[in-house]
mmCIF file of C-alpha atoms in Angstrom:
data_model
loop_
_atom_site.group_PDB
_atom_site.id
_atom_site.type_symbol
_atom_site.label_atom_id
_atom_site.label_comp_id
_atom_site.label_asym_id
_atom_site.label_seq_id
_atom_site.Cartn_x
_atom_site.Cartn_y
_atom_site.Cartn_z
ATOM 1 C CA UNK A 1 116.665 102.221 184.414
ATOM 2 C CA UNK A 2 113.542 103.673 183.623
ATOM 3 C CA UNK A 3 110.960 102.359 180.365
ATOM 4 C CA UNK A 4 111.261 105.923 179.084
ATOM 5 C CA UNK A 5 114.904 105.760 179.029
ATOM 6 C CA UNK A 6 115.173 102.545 177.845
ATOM 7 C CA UNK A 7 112.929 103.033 174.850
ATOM 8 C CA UNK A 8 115.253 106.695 173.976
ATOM 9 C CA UNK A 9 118.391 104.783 173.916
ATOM 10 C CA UNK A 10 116.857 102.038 171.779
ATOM 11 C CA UNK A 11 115.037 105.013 169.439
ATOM 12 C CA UNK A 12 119.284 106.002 169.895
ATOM 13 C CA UNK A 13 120.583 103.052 169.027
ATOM 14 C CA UNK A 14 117.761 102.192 165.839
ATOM 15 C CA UNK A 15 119.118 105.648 164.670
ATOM 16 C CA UNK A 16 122.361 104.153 164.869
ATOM 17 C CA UNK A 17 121.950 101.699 162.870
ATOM 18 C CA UNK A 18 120.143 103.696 160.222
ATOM 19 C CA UNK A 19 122.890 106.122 159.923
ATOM 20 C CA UNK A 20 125.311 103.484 159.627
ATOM 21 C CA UNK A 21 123.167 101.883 156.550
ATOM 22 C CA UNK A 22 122.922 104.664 155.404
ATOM 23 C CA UNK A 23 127.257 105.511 155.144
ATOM 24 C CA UNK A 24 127.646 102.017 153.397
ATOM 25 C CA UNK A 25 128.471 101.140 149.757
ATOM 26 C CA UNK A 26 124.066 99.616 149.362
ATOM 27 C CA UNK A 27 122.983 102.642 151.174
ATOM 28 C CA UNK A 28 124.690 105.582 149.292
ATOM 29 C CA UNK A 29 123.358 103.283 145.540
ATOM 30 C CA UNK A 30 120.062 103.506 147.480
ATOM 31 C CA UNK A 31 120.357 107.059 147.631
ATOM 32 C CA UNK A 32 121.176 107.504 144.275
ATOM 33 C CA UNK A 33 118.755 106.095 142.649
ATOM 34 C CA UNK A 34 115.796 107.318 145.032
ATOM 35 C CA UNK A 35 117.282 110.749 144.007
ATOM 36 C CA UNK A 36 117.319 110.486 140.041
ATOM 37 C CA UNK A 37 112.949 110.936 140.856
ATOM 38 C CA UNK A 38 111.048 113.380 142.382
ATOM 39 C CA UNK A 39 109.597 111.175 144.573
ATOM 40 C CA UNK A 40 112.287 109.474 145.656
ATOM 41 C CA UNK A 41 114.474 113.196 146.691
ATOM 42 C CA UNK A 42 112.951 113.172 150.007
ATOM 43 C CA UNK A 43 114.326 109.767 151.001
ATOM 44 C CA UNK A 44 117.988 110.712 149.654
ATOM 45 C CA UNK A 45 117.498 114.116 151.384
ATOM 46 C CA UNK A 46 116.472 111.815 154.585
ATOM 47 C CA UNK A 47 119.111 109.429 154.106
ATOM 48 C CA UNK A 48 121.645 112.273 153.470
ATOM 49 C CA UNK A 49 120.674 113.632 156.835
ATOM 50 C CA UNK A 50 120.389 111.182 159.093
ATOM 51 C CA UNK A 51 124.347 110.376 160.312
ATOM 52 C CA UNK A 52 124.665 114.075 161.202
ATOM 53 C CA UNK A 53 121.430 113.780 163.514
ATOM 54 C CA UNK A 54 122.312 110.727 164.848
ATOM 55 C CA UNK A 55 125.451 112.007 165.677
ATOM 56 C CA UNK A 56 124.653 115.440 167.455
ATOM 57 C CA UNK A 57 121.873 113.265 169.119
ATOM 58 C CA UNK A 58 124.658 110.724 170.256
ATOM 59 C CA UNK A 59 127.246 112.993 171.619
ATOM 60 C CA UNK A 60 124.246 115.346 173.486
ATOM 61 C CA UNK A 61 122.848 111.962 174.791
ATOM 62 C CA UNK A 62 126.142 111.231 176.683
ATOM 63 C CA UNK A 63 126.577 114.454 177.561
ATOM 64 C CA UNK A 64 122.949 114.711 179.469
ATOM 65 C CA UNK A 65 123.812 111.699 181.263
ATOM 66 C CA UNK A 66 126.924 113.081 182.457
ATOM 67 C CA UNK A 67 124.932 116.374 183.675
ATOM 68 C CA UNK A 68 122.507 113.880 185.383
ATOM 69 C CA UNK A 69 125.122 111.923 187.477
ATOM 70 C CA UNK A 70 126.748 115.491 188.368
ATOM 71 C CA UNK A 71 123.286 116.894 190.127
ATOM 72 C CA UNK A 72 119.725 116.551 189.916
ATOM 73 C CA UNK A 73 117.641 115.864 186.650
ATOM 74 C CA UNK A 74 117.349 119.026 184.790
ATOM 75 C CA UNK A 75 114.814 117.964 182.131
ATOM 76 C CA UNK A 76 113.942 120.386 179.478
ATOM 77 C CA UNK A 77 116.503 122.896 180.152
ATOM 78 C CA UNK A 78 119.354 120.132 179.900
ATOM 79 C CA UNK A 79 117.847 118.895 176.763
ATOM 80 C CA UNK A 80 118.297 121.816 175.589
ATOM 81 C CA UNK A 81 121.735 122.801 176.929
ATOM 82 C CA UNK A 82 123.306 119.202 176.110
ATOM 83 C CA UNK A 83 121.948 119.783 172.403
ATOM 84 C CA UNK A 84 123.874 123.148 172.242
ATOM 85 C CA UNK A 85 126.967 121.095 173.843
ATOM 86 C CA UNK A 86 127.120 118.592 171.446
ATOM 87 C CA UNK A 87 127.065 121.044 168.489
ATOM 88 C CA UNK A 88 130.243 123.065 169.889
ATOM 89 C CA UNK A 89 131.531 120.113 170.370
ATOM 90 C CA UNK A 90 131.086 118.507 166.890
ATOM 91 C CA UNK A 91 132.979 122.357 165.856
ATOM 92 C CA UNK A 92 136.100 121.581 167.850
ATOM 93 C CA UNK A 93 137.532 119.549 164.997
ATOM 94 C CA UNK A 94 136.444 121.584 162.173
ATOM 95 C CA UNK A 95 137.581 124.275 163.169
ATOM 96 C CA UNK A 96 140.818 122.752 164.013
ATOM 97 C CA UNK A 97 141.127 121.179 160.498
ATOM 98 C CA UNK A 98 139.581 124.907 158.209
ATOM 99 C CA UNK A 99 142.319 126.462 160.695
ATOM 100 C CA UNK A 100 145.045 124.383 158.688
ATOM 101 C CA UNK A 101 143.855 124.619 155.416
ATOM 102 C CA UNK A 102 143.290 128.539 155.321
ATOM 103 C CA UNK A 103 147.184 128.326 156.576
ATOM 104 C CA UNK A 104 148.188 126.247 153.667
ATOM 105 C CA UNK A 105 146.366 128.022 151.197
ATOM 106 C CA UNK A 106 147.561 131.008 152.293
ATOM 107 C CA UNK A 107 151.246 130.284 152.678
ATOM 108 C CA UNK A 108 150.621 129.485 148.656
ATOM 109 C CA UNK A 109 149.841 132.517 147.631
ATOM 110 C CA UNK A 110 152.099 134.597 149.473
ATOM 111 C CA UNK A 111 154.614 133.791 147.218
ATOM 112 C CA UNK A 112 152.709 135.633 144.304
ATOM 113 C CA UNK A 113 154.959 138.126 142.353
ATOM 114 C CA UNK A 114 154.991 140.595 139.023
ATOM 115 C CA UNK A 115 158.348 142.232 138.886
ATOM 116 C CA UNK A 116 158.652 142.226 134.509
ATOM 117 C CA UNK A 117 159.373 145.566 133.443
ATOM 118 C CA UNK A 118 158.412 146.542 129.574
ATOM 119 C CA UNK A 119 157.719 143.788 127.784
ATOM 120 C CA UNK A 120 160.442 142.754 125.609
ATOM 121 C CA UNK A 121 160.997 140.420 122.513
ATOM 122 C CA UNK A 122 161.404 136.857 123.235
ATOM 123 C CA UNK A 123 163.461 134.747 120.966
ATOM 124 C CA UNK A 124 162.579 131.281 122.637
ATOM 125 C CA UNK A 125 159.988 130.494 124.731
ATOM 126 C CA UNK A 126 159.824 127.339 126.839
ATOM 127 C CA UNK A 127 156.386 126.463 128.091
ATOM 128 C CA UNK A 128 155.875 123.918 130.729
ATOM 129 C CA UNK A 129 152.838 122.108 131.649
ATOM 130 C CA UNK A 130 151.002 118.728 132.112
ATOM 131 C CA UNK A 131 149.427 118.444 128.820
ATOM 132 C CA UNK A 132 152.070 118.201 125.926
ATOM 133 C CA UNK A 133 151.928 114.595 124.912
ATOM 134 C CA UNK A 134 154.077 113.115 121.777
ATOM 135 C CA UNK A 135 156.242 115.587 119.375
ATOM 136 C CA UNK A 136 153.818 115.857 116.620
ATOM 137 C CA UNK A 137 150.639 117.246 118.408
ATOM 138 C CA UNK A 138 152.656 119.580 121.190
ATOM 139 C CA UNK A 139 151.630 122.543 119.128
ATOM 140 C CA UNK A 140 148.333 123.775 119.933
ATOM 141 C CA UNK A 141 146.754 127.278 119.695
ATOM 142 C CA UNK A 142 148.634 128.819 121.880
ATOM 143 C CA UNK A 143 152.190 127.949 119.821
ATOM 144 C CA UNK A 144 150.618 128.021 116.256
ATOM 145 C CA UNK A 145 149.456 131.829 117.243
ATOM 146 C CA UNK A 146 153.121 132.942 118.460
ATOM 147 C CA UNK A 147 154.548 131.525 115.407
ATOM 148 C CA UNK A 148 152.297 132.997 112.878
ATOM 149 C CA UNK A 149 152.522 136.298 114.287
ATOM 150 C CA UNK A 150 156.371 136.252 114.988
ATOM 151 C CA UNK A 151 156.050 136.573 119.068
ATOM 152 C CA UNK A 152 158.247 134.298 119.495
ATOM 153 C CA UNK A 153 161.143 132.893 117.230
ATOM 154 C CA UNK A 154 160.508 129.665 118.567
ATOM 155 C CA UNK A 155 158.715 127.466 121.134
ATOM 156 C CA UNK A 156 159.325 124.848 123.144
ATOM 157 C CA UNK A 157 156.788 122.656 124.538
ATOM 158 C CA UNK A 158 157.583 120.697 127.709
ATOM 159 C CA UNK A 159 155.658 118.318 129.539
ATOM 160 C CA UNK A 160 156.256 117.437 132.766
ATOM 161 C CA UNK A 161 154.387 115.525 135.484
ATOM 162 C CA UNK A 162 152.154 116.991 138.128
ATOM 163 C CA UNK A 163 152.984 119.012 140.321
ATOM 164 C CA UNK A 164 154.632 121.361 138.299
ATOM 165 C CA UNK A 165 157.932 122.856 140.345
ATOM 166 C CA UNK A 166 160.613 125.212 139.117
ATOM 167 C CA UNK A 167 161.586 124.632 135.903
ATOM 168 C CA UNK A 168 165.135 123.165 135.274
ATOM 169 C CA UNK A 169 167.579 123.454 131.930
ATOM 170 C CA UNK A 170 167.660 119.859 131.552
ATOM 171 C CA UNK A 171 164.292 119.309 131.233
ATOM 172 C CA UNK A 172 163.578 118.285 127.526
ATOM 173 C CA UNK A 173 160.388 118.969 125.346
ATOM 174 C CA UNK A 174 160.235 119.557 121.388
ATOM 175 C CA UNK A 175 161.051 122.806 119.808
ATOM 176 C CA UNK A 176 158.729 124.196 116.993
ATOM 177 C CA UNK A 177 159.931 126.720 114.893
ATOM 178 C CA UNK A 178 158.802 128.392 111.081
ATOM 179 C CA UNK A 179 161.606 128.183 107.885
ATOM 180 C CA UNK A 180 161.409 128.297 104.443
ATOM 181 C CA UNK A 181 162.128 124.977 102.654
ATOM 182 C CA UNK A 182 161.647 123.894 99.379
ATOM 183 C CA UNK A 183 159.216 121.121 101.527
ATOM 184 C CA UNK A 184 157.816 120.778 104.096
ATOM 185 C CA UNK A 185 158.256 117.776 106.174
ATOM 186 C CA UNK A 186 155.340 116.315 107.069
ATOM 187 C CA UNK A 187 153.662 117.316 110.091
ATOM 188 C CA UNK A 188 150.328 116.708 112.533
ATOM 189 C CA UNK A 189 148.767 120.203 114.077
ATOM 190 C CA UNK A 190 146.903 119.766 117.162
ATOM 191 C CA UNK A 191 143.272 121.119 116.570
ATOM 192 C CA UNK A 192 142.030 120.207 120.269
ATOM 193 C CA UNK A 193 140.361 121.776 122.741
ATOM 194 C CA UNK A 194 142.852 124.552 123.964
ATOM 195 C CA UNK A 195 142.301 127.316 122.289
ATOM 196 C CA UNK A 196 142.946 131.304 123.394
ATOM 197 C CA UNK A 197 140.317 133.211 123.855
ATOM 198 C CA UNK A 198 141.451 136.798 123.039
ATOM 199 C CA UNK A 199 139.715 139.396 124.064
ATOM 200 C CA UNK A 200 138.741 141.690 121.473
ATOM 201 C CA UNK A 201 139.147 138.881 118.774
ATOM 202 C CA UNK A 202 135.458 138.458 116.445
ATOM 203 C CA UNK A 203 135.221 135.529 114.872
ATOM 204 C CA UNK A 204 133.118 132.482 114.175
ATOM 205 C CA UNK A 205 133.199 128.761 113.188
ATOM 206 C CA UNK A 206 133.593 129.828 109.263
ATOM 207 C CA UNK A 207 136.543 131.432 109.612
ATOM 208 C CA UNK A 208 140.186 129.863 109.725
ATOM 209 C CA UNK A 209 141.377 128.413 112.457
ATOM 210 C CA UNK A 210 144.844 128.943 113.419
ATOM 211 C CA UNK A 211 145.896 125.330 112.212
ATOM 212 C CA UNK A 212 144.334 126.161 108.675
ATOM 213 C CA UNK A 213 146.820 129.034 108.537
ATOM 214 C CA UNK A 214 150.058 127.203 110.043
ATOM 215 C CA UNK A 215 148.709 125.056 106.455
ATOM 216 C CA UNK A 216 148.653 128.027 104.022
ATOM 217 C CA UNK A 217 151.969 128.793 105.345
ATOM 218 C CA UNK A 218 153.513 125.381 104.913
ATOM 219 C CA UNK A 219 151.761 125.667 100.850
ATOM 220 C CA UNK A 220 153.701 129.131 100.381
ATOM 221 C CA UNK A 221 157.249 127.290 101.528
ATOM 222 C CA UNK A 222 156.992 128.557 105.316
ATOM 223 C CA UNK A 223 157.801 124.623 107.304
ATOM 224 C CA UNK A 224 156.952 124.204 111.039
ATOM 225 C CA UNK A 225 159.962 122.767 112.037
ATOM 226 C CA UNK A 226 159.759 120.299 115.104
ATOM 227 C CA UNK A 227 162.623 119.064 117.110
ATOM 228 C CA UNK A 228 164.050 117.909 119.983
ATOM 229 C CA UNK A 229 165.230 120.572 122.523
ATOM 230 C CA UNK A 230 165.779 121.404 126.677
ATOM 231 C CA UNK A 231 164.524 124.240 128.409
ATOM 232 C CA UNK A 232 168.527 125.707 128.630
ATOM 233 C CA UNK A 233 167.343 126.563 125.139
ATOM 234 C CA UNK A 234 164.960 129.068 125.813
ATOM 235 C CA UNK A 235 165.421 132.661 126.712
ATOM 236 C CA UNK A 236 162.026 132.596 128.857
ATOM 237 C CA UNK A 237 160.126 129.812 130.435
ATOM 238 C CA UNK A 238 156.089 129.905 131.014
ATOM 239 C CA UNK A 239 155.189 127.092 134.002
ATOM 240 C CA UNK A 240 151.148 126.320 133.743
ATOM 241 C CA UNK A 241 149.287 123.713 135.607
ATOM 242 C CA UNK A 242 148.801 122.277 138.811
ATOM 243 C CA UNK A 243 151.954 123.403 141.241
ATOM 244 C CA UNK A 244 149.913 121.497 144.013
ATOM 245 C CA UNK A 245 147.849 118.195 144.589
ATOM 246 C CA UNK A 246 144.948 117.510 146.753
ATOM 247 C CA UNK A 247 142.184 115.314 147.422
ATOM 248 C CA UNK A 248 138.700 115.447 146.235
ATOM 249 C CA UNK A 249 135.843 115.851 148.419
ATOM 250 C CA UNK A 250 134.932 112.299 148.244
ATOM 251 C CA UNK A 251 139.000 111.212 148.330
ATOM 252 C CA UNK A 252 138.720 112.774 151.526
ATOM 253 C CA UNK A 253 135.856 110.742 152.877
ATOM 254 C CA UNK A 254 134.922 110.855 156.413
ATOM 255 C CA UNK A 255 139.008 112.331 157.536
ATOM 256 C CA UNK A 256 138.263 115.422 159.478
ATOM 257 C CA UNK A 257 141.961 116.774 158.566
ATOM 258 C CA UNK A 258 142.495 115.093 154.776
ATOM 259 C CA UNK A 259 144.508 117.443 152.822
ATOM 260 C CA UNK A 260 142.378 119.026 150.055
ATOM 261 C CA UNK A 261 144.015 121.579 149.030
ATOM 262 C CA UNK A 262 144.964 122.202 145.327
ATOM 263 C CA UNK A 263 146.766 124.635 143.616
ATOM 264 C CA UNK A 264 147.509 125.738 140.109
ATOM 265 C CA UNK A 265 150.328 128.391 139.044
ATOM 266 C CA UNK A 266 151.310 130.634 136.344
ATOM 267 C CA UNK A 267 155.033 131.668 136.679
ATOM 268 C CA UNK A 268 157.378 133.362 133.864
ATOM 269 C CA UNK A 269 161.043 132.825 134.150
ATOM 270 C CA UNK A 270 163.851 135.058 132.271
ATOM 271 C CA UNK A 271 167.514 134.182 132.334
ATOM 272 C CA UNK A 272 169.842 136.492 133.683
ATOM 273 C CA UNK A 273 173.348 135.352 133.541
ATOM 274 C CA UNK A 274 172.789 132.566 132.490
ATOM 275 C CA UNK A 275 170.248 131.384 135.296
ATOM 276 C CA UNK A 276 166.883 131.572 135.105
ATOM 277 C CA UNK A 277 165.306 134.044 137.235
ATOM 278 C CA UNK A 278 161.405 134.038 138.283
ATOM 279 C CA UNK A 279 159.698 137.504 137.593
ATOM 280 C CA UNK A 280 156.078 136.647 137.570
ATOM 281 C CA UNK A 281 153.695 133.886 139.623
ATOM 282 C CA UNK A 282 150.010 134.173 140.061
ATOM 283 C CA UNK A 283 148.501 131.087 142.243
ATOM 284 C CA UNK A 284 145.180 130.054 142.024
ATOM 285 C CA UNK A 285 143.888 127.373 145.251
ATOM 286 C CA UNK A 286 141.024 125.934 145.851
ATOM 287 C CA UNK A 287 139.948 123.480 148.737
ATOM 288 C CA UNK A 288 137.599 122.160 150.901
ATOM 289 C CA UNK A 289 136.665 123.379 154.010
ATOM 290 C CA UNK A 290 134.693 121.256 156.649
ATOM 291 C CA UNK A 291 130.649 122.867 157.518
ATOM 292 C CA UNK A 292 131.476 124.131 160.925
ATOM 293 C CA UNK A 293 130.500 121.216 162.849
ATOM 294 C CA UNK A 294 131.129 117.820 161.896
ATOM 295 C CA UNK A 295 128.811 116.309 159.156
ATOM 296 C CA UNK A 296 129.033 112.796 158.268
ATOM 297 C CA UNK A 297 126.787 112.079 154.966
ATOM 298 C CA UNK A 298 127.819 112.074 151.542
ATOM 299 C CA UNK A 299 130.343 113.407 149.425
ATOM 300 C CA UNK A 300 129.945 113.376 145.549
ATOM 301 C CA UNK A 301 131.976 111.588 143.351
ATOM 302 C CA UNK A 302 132.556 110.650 139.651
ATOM 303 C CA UNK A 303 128.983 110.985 137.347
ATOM 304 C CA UNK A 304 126.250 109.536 140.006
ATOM 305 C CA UNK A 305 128.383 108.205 142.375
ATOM 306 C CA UNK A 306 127.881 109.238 146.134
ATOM 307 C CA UNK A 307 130.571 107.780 148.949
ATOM 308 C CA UNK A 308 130.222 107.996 152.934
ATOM 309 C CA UNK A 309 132.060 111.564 153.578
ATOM 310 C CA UNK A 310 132.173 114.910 155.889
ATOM 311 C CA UNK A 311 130.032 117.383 154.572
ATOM 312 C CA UNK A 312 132.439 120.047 153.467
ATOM 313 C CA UNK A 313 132.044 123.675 151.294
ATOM 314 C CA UNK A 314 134.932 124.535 148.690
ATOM 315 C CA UNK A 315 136.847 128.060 149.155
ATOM 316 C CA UNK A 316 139.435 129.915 147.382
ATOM 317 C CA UNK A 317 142.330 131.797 147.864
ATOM 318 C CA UNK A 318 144.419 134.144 145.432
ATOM 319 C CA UNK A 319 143.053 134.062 141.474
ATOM 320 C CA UNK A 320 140.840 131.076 142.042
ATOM 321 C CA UNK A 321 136.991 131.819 142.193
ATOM 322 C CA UNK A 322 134.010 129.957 140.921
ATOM 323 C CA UNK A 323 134.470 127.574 137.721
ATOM 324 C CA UNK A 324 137.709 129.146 137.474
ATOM 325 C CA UNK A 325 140.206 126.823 139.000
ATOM 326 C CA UNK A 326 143.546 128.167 137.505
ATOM 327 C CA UNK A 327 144.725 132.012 136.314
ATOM 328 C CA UNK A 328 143.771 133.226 133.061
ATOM 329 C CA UNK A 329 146.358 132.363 130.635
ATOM 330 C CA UNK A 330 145.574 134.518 127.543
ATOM 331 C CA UNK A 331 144.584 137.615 129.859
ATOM 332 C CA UNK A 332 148.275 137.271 131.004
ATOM 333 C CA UNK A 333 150.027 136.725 127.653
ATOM 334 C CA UNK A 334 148.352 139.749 126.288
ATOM 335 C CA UNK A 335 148.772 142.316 129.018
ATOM 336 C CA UNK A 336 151.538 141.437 131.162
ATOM 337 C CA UNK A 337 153.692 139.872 128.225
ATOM 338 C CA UNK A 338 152.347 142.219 125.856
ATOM 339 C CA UNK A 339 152.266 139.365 122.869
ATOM 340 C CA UNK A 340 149.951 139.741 120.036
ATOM 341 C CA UNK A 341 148.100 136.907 119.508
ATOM 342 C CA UNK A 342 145.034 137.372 117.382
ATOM 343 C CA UNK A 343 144.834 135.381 114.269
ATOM 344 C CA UNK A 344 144.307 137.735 110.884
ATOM 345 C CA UNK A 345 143.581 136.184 107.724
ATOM 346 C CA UNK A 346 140.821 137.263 105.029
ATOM 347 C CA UNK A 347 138.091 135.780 106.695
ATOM 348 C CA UNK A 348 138.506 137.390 110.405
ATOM 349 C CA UNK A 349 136.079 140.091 111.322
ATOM 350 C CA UNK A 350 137.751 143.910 112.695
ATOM 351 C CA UNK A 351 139.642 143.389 115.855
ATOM 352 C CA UNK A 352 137.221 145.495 117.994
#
């Protein structure tokens, strides 16, 4: 064995090392804090680079030697052609792995569907989803709006666990519905963070919210009446949320063929006979998709955090896109449901 050789494969093997470092727990906090600087971003861009050279170097290392025991030394033209080697074949397994996941995805979306005629009236609509919690607060924006402005006669709110699946008339939630009483009994509006945004709709934080007028109703004698119900009470069932789970880019880690792909529905149900029949679905999916070679370096994970991963680039498939993980809700209520939504009181501007 020659000095030369001897001191690549040791160069090879220090590389090693440094890659390895570099994967662990101490190494990715390393990273992390030499990036929150400017002068520490080329280090973490360094460290962040150096298992994917190490390993193209690695596998093209082997792969020279085995050209030199098959025939004479070929020097700079099998440095170069054992470089190109190792890169297609560090995109075997990627492509193997994207292959799958562009399969899954699309096998999700092929189920997609709109066959609603003219909208019609519905008397009770069940909505399912993952974010109803306790009987009091199930009635956000969404059900204060379709009560004020009589699109529905009443609504149930159902939560369920994710994934969301086909609905089912035993499934229970609580009912909310308007009357006239003498009074009210006393109940808790949910002012959070899920309100419509309806296009066409002007108007700022001064003027009432759709809680404050579920209150001027309840001070002219009109209750919101909350109770228990199923979903074989409804005429109509809305299912919104995630219909599929995957993992994260750093849940994934350094598994060339984790699942990642994720999926989020919006589906309308009518009964028919009695059964309830499924006349609308619009799937949104997003996953991950491997770089086209394999990439060991570091995938991104809750606030700061950084963990030992595969380099990978997140597609979409069916309504998904950018920042926009699951299908438009309100766009969907307005013109495929045909509901009217807006809130009108004395302080909204002119619906435009």
């Amino acid at each position: 064995m020659s000095l030369r050789r001897f001191s690549l494969d040791a160069l090879l093997g220090m590389l090693g090392l440094a890659a390895l470092f570099c994967l662990s727990s101490i190494g990715a906090t390393l990273a992390v804090v030499a990036g929150i600087s400017i002068v520490g971003l080329p280090l973490m861009l360094a460290m962040a680079a150096t298992p994917t050279i190490f390993l193209i170097l690695f596998v093209a290392r082997l792969i020279y030697l085995g050209l030199f025991a098959l025939g004479p030394r070929l020097k700079v033209v099998g440095i170069v052609a054992s470089l190109a080697l190792a890169v297609g074949a560090l995109a075997i397994l990627p492509w193997q792995a994207n292959r799958h996941l562009d399969e899954v995805a699309a096998s999700l979306v092929e189920g997609d569907l709109n066959t609603l005629g003219a909208p019609e009236t519905i008397g009770t609509l069940a909505v399912v989803t993952t974010s109803f919690h306790g009987k009091q607060s199930a009635c956000g924006d969404f059900c204060q709006r379709a009560l004020l402005n009589n699109a529905v006669g009443r609504f149930i709110a159902v939560h369920q666990k994710a994934p969301l699946g086909a609905p089912d008339d035993a499934m229970t939630g609580v009912s909310h519905r308007l009357e006239r009483r003498p009074t009210c009994p006393a109940t808790e509006l949910n002012e959070g963070g899920d309100r419509l945004v309806i296009e066409g709709e002007n108007r700022d934080w001064s003027d009432k919210t759709a809680a404050d007028l579920m209150r001027l109703k309840a001070a002219a004698g009109i209750c919101l009446i909350v109770e228990e119900a199923t979903v074989a009470d409804a005429d109509s069932v809305l299912v919104a949320g995630p219909s599929r789970m995957g993992l994260s880019e750093a849940g994934a880690g350094m598994s060339p063929f984790a699942d990642t792909v994720k999926a989020e529905v919006l589906s309308y149900h009518v009964r028919e006979e009695g059964a309830l029949v499924e006349r609308y679905r619009q799937t949104a999916v997003t996953y991950h998709r491997l770089l086209p070679i394999l990439a060991p370096s570091y995938a991104s994970g809750y606030g700061l955090e950084l963990r030992a991963g595969l380099l990978r680039r997140t597609a979409y498939a069916g309504a998904a896109k950018p920042y926009v993980p699951a299908p438009a809700l309100a766009p969907f209520l307005a013109n495929v449901l045909g509901l009217d939504l807006a809130l009108r009181d004395g302080a909204a501007r002119d619906m435009t």
